[in-house]
Short mmCIF file of C-alpha atoms in Angstrom, two decimals:
data_model
loop_
_atom_site.label_atom_id
_atom_site.label_comp_id
_atom_site.label_asym_id
_atom_site.label_seq_id
_atom_site.Cartn_x
_atom_site.Cartn_y
_atom_site.Cartn_z
CA MET A 34 68.14 67.01 174.15
CA LYS A 35 69.23 68.85 177.27
CA ARG A 36 70.13 71.86 175.21
CA ILE A 37 66.66 71.98 173.68
CA TYR A 38 65.01 71.92 177.10
CA ILE A 39 67.38 74.57 178.41
CA GLY A 40 66.68 76.74 175.36
CA LEU A 41 62.92 76.42 175.86
CA ILE A 42 63.24 77.28 179.54
CA MET A 43 65.39 80.32 178.72
CA LEU A 44 62.84 81.46 176.12
CA VAL A 45 59.99 81.19 178.62
CA LEU A 46 61.97 83.02 181.29
CA ALA A 47 62.91 85.78 178.84
CA GLN A 48 59.26 86.37 177.98
CA ILE A 49 58.39 86.52 181.68
CA VAL A 50 61.19 88.92 182.60
CA TYR A 51 61.34 91.06 179.45
CA PRO A 52 58.33 92.72 177.77
CA GLN A 53 57.53 91.74 174.21
CA GLU A 54 58.30 94.60 171.82
CA VAL A 55 55.85 95.33 169.04
CA GLU A 56 56.69 97.50 166.02
CA THR A 57 53.80 100.01 165.78
CA GLY A 58 53.03 102.32 162.88
CA LEU A 59 50.21 104.76 162.15
CA TYR A 60 49.32 106.03 158.70
CA LEU A 61 46.86 108.95 158.71
CA ILE A 62 44.54 108.99 155.69
CA ASN A 63 41.83 111.53 156.52
CA LEU A 64 41.00 114.41 158.85
CA GLY A 65 37.86 116.38 159.60
CA ALA A 66 37.54 120.06 160.45
CA PHE A 67 39.27 121.18 163.65
CA ASN A 68 36.71 122.54 166.12
CA ILE A 69 38.45 125.04 168.42
CA ASP A 70 35.30 125.44 170.56
CA ASP A 71 35.71 122.03 172.16
CA GLY A 72 39.11 120.99 170.76
CA THR A 73 37.89 117.99 168.76
CA ILE A 74 38.79 116.63 165.34
CA ASP A 75 37.79 113.46 163.48
CA VAL A 76 40.65 111.20 162.38
CA ASP A 77 40.81 108.21 160.06
CA PHE A 78 43.95 106.06 160.05
CA TYR A 79 45.57 102.65 159.67
CA ILE A 80 47.38 101.23 162.70
CA SER A 81 49.83 98.35 162.21
CA PHE A 82 51.39 95.99 164.77
CA THR A 83 54.34 93.85 163.69
CA ALA A 84 56.23 91.33 165.78
CA ALA A 85 59.74 92.50 166.57
CA ALA A 86 62.76 90.67 165.18
CA GLY A 87 63.00 87.15 166.63
CA ASP A 88 59.29 86.91 167.46
CA VAL A 89 56.91 85.01 165.21
CA LYS A 90 53.70 85.79 167.04
CA LEU A 91 52.11 88.95 168.37
CA PRO A 92 50.70 89.19 171.89
CA ASP A 93 46.95 89.68 172.28
CA ILE A 94 46.86 93.44 171.70
CA ASN A 95 43.65 95.20 172.70
CA PHE A 96 44.44 98.88 172.12
CA GLU A 97 42.39 101.97 172.89
CA ILE A 98 42.66 105.68 172.09
CA ILE A 99 43.52 107.41 175.35
CA ASN A 100 42.73 110.98 174.25
CA GLY A 101 39.59 110.34 172.24
CA THR A 102 36.60 108.22 171.40
CA GLU A 103 36.73 105.43 168.86
CA LYS A 104 33.87 105.45 166.34
CA GLY A 105 34.66 102.32 164.39
CA ARG A 106 37.31 99.77 163.54
CA TYR A 107 37.80 96.90 161.15
CA THR A 108 40.65 94.47 160.56
CA ALA A 109 42.56 95.05 157.33
CA ASN A 110 45.17 92.33 157.88
CA ASP A 111 45.23 89.53 160.44
CA LEU A 112 48.34 87.36 160.52
CA SER A 113 50.21 85.75 163.39
CA GLY A 114 53.11 88.19 163.06
CA GLU A 115 51.28 91.26 161.78
CA LYS A 116 47.92 92.92 162.35
CA ILE A 117 46.57 96.05 160.62
CA TYR A 118 43.40 97.88 161.59
CA ARG A 119 41.57 100.82 160.10
CA VAL A 120 40.22 103.10 162.82
CA LYS A 121 37.89 106.10 162.81
CA ALA A 122 37.79 108.22 165.95
CA THR A 123 37.33 111.66 167.44
CA ILE A 124 40.31 112.94 169.41
CA LEU A 125 40.58 115.73 171.96
CA VAL A 126 43.22 118.43 171.49
CA PRO A 127 44.33 120.92 174.21
CA VAL A 128 43.54 124.29 172.60
CA ASN A 129 45.82 127.26 173.26
CA LEU A 130 44.54 130.42 171.58
CA ARG A 131 46.97 132.95 173.03
CA ASP A 132 48.53 133.47 169.58
CA PHE A 133 45.17 133.78 167.76
CA PRO A 134 44.91 134.37 164.81
CA PHE A 135 48.39 132.87 164.32
CA GLU A 136 47.90 129.92 166.67
CA LYS A 137 49.66 126.58 166.33
CA HIS A 138 48.36 123.22 167.52
CA SER A 139 49.81 119.77 168.04
CA LEU A 140 47.26 117.06 167.30
CA LYS A 141 48.06 113.79 169.08
CA ILE A 142 46.70 110.28 168.64
CA ILE A 143 47.69 108.35 171.78
CA LEU A 144 47.29 104.57 171.81
CA GLU A 145 47.65 102.28 174.79
CA ASP A 146 46.78 98.65 175.52
CA LYS A 147 43.76 98.16 177.78
CA VAL A 148 45.19 95.18 179.69
CA LEU A 149 48.89 94.56 179.11
CA SER A 150 51.25 96.69 181.18
CA ILE A 151 54.77 97.58 180.09
CA SER A 152 56.11 94.47 181.80
CA LYS A 153 54.34 92.40 179.11
CA LEU A 154 54.02 94.74 176.12
CA LYS A 155 56.19 97.58 174.89
CA PHE A 156 55.38 99.57 171.76
CA LYS A 157 58.23 100.50 169.44
CA SER A 158 57.63 103.21 166.84
CA ASP A 159 57.77 102.01 163.24
CA LYS A 160 58.44 105.03 161.01
CA ILE A 161 58.40 102.90 157.86
CA MET A 162 54.75 101.97 158.42
CA SER A 163 53.88 105.46 159.67
CA GLY A 164 53.08 108.51 157.62
CA LEU A 165 50.63 111.09 156.35
CA ASP A 166 48.65 110.66 153.16
CA GLU A 167 49.34 113.44 150.65
CA ALA A 168 45.59 114.09 150.27
CA VAL A 169 45.14 114.96 153.95
CA PHE A 170 44.29 118.58 154.74
CA ILE A 171 42.58 120.61 157.47
CA PRO A 172 40.38 123.54 156.40
CA GLY A 173 41.95 126.81 157.54
CA TYR A 174 45.29 125.31 158.63
CA ASN A 175 48.64 124.33 157.16
CA ILE A 176 50.11 120.95 158.11
CA VAL A 177 53.69 121.56 159.22
CA SER A 178 55.05 118.15 160.23
CA TRP A 179 54.29 114.77 161.74
CA ASN A 180 56.19 112.34 163.96
CA VAL A 181 55.76 109.15 165.97
CA GLU A 182 57.24 108.17 169.31
CA THR A 183 56.64 105.94 172.30
CA ASN A 184 56.20 106.90 175.92
CA THR A 185 55.71 105.31 179.32
CA HIS A 186 52.58 106.33 181.21
CA TYR A 187 52.46 105.66 184.96
CA TYR A 188 49.11 105.22 186.72
CA PRO A 189 49.53 105.99 190.45
CA ALA A 190 46.16 104.43 191.29
CA PHE A 191 47.17 101.07 189.78
CA LYS A 192 50.91 101.47 190.47
CA GLU A 193 51.68 100.23 186.97
CA ASP A 194 53.39 101.55 183.85
CA TYR A 195 51.82 101.22 180.42
CA SER A 196 53.50 101.67 177.07
CA GLN A 197 52.04 104.37 174.83
CA PHE A 198 52.35 104.97 171.10
CA ILE A 199 51.92 108.64 170.09
CA TYR A 200 51.38 110.11 166.64
CA TYR A 201 51.99 113.88 166.40
CA LEU A 202 50.59 116.18 163.73
CA ASN A 203 51.66 119.83 163.96
CA ILE A 204 49.44 122.43 162.29
CA GLU A 205 49.37 126.22 162.10
CA LYS A 206 47.26 129.03 160.68
CA PRO A 207 48.55 130.57 157.41
CA ILE A 208 50.11 133.87 158.50
CA LEU A 209 49.10 135.98 155.50
CA ASN A 210 45.53 134.69 155.45
CA ALA A 211 45.09 135.21 159.20
CA PHE A 212 46.55 138.72 159.01
CA LEU A 213 44.35 139.81 156.10
CA LYS A 214 41.14 138.47 157.64
CA THR A 215 41.61 139.46 161.29
CA LEU A 216 44.16 142.26 161.73
CA MET A 217 44.21 144.15 158.44
CA PRO A 218 40.61 145.46 158.78
CA VAL A 219 41.19 146.95 162.25
CA ILE A 220 44.55 148.45 161.23
CA CYS A 221 42.95 150.07 158.18
CA MET A 222 40.10 151.46 160.31
CA VAL A 223 42.54 153.04 162.76
CA ILE A 224 44.68 154.50 159.95
CA VAL A 225 41.56 156.10 158.46
CA VAL A 226 40.72 157.54 161.89
CA LEU A 227 44.22 158.98 162.25
CA LEU A 228 44.07 160.48 158.77
CA SER A 229 41.35 162.72 160.18
CA PHE A 230 44.18 164.78 161.72
CA PHE A 231 44.71 166.20 158.24
CA ILE A 232 41.39 167.99 158.69
CA GLN A 233 42.04 171.62 159.56
CA ASN A 234 41.23 172.97 163.03
CA SER A 235 38.55 175.12 161.47
CA GLU A 236 36.60 171.89 160.78
CA ILE A 237 37.51 170.11 163.99
CA GLU A 238 33.93 168.92 164.53
CA ASN A 239 34.31 166.70 161.46
CA ARG A 240 37.50 165.28 162.95
CA ILE A 241 35.69 164.39 166.17
CA ALA A 242 32.90 162.71 164.20
CA ALA A 243 35.42 160.65 162.21
CA ILE A 244 37.25 159.53 165.38
CA THR A 245 34.10 158.51 167.25
CA SER A 246 32.74 156.66 164.20
CA GLY A 247 36.03 154.83 163.83
CA LEU A 248 36.01 153.87 167.53
CA LEU A 249 32.52 152.36 167.18
CA GLY A 250 33.63 150.48 164.06
CA VAL A 251 36.64 148.97 165.84
CA ILE A 252 34.48 147.94 168.82
CA MET A 253 31.97 146.20 166.56
CA PHE A 254 34.67 144.41 164.59
CA HIS A 255 36.36 143.30 167.83
CA SER A 256 33.05 141.80 168.98
CA SER A 257 32.78 139.97 165.67
CA VAL A 258 36.29 138.51 165.99
CA ALA A 259 35.75 137.52 169.63
CA GLY A 260 32.60 135.70 168.57
CA GLN A 261 34.75 133.24 166.59
CA LEU A 262 36.39 131.99 169.79
CA PRO A 263 35.15 129.94 172.74
CA PRO A 264 35.01 131.61 176.19
CA ILE A 265 38.63 131.92 177.35
CA GLY A 266 40.17 133.55 180.38
CA TYR A 267 43.18 135.21 178.75
CA LEU A 268 44.00 137.78 176.07
CA THR A 269 44.85 136.63 172.59
CA PHE A 270 47.31 138.26 170.20
CA ALA A 271 44.38 139.83 168.35
CA ASP A 272 42.95 141.22 171.61
CA LYS A 273 46.24 143.01 172.30
CA VAL A 274 46.24 144.54 168.82
CA PHE A 275 42.70 145.80 169.46
CA LEU A 276 43.75 147.22 172.85
CA ILE A 277 46.61 149.13 171.17
CA SER A 278 44.12 150.43 168.61
CA TYR A 279 41.68 151.52 171.34
CA ALA A 280 44.46 153.36 173.16
CA ILE A 281 45.52 155.24 170.02
CA ILE A 282 41.95 156.20 169.08
CA ILE A 283 41.09 157.38 172.60
CA ALA A 284 44.35 159.34 172.74
CA SER A 285 43.43 160.92 169.40
CA LEU A 286 40.01 161.89 170.72
CA MET A 287 41.52 163.44 173.86
CA ILE A 288 44.06 165.40 171.79
CA THR A 289 41.27 166.64 169.50
CA LEU A 290 39.08 167.71 172.42
CA PHE A 291 42.02 169.51 174.03
CA THR A 292 42.76 171.24 170.72
CA MET A 293 39.14 172.37 170.51
CA LYS A 294 39.43 173.86 173.98
CA MET A 295 42.71 175.62 173.13
CA MET A 296 41.13 177.15 170.01
CA LYS A 297 39.01 179.24 172.34
CA GLU A 298 41.76 180.07 174.83
CA ASN A 299 45.05 180.00 172.89
CA ASN A 300 44.67 179.61 169.15
CA GLU A 301 48.45 179.65 168.59
CA LEU A 302 48.92 176.63 170.89
CA ALA A 303 46.07 174.86 169.10
CA GLY A 304 47.90 175.38 165.81
CA LYS A 305 51.11 173.93 167.24
CA ILE A 306 49.25 170.85 168.52
CA TYR A 307 47.74 170.36 165.07
CA SER A 308 51.11 170.61 163.32
CA LYS A 309 52.79 168.19 165.76
CA THR A 310 50.08 165.53 165.71
CA LYS A 311 49.23 165.71 162.00
CA TYR A 312 51.82 163.08 161.06
CA ASN A 313 53.30 161.89 164.35
CA ILE A 314 50.33 160.04 165.82
CA LEU A 315 49.87 158.02 162.63
CA PHE A 316 53.59 157.29 162.53
CA ILE A 317 53.57 156.15 166.18
CA TYR A 318 50.67 153.75 165.61
CA VAL A 319 52.22 152.18 162.51
CA ILE A 320 55.59 151.72 164.27
CA ILE A 321 54.01 150.13 167.38
CA ILE A 322 51.88 147.72 165.34
CA PHE A 323 54.75 146.81 163.03
CA PHE A 324 57.24 145.97 165.77
CA TYR A 325 54.65 144.23 167.96
CA CYS A 326 53.48 142.01 165.10
CA PHE A 327 56.98 141.41 163.77
CA PHE A 328 58.53 140.27 167.04
CA THR A 329 55.47 138.32 168.20
CA ILE A 330 54.92 136.44 164.94
CA LYS A 331 58.65 135.83 164.61
#
């Protein structure tokens, strides 16, 4: 009889001293469109809590989504040792658009108990009950990978640690699609502008008209691309490609204007400028864009 009492006392003391571990899994079944303007996305998932080995009963878990707003929840399974909920929510995602249009994002669903600190409850990631439904997709993005892990979050104001369960979903823009829609048009416009150097010096006015028209076209297309993004305080990858294009077009215009001036003062020098720039300026632009895109995307 003594042994039974001692065992019960030890069990009570263990639950007081050590937090109760709960196997936690998240299975994502649906996603909405990712809004880069405010960094929000709708998620629909099952969350499961299973008593760890040796425990027959779960603690009173009252979880919340730390980085979002819950829209609805219902209980799919309610047993003493296992509980499963279906949850619909909107989560917030930190948006980094420096690599636009080739940006990558990590969508996180962060769960935490509202009341129980880590001294009483500790989440343990359950990869068997976690996953991603094969029908899940995000318009305009490729899903790269998913993962689950646990973390400890310290609140200085309360001087307490809370256990967190985190589900990661890594997504990225398709490289070919992003290149064709955002960068290919501006590159083609600049190449057409630089092909105007094949126009003879005798028709240099036509060359100037082609360059200025191309510059206006690039400016308008840049405004259209920038309109797809929220107000940000840094340059994106696409912005830098446009800046390179502006520099090349303006340099072309300056060379053409200088050539026009030399045609009146030194026609031989004007001919040499024409022969040197006819191929070289196009070659320089293609090389700069190729290496910049290659090393940045890589």
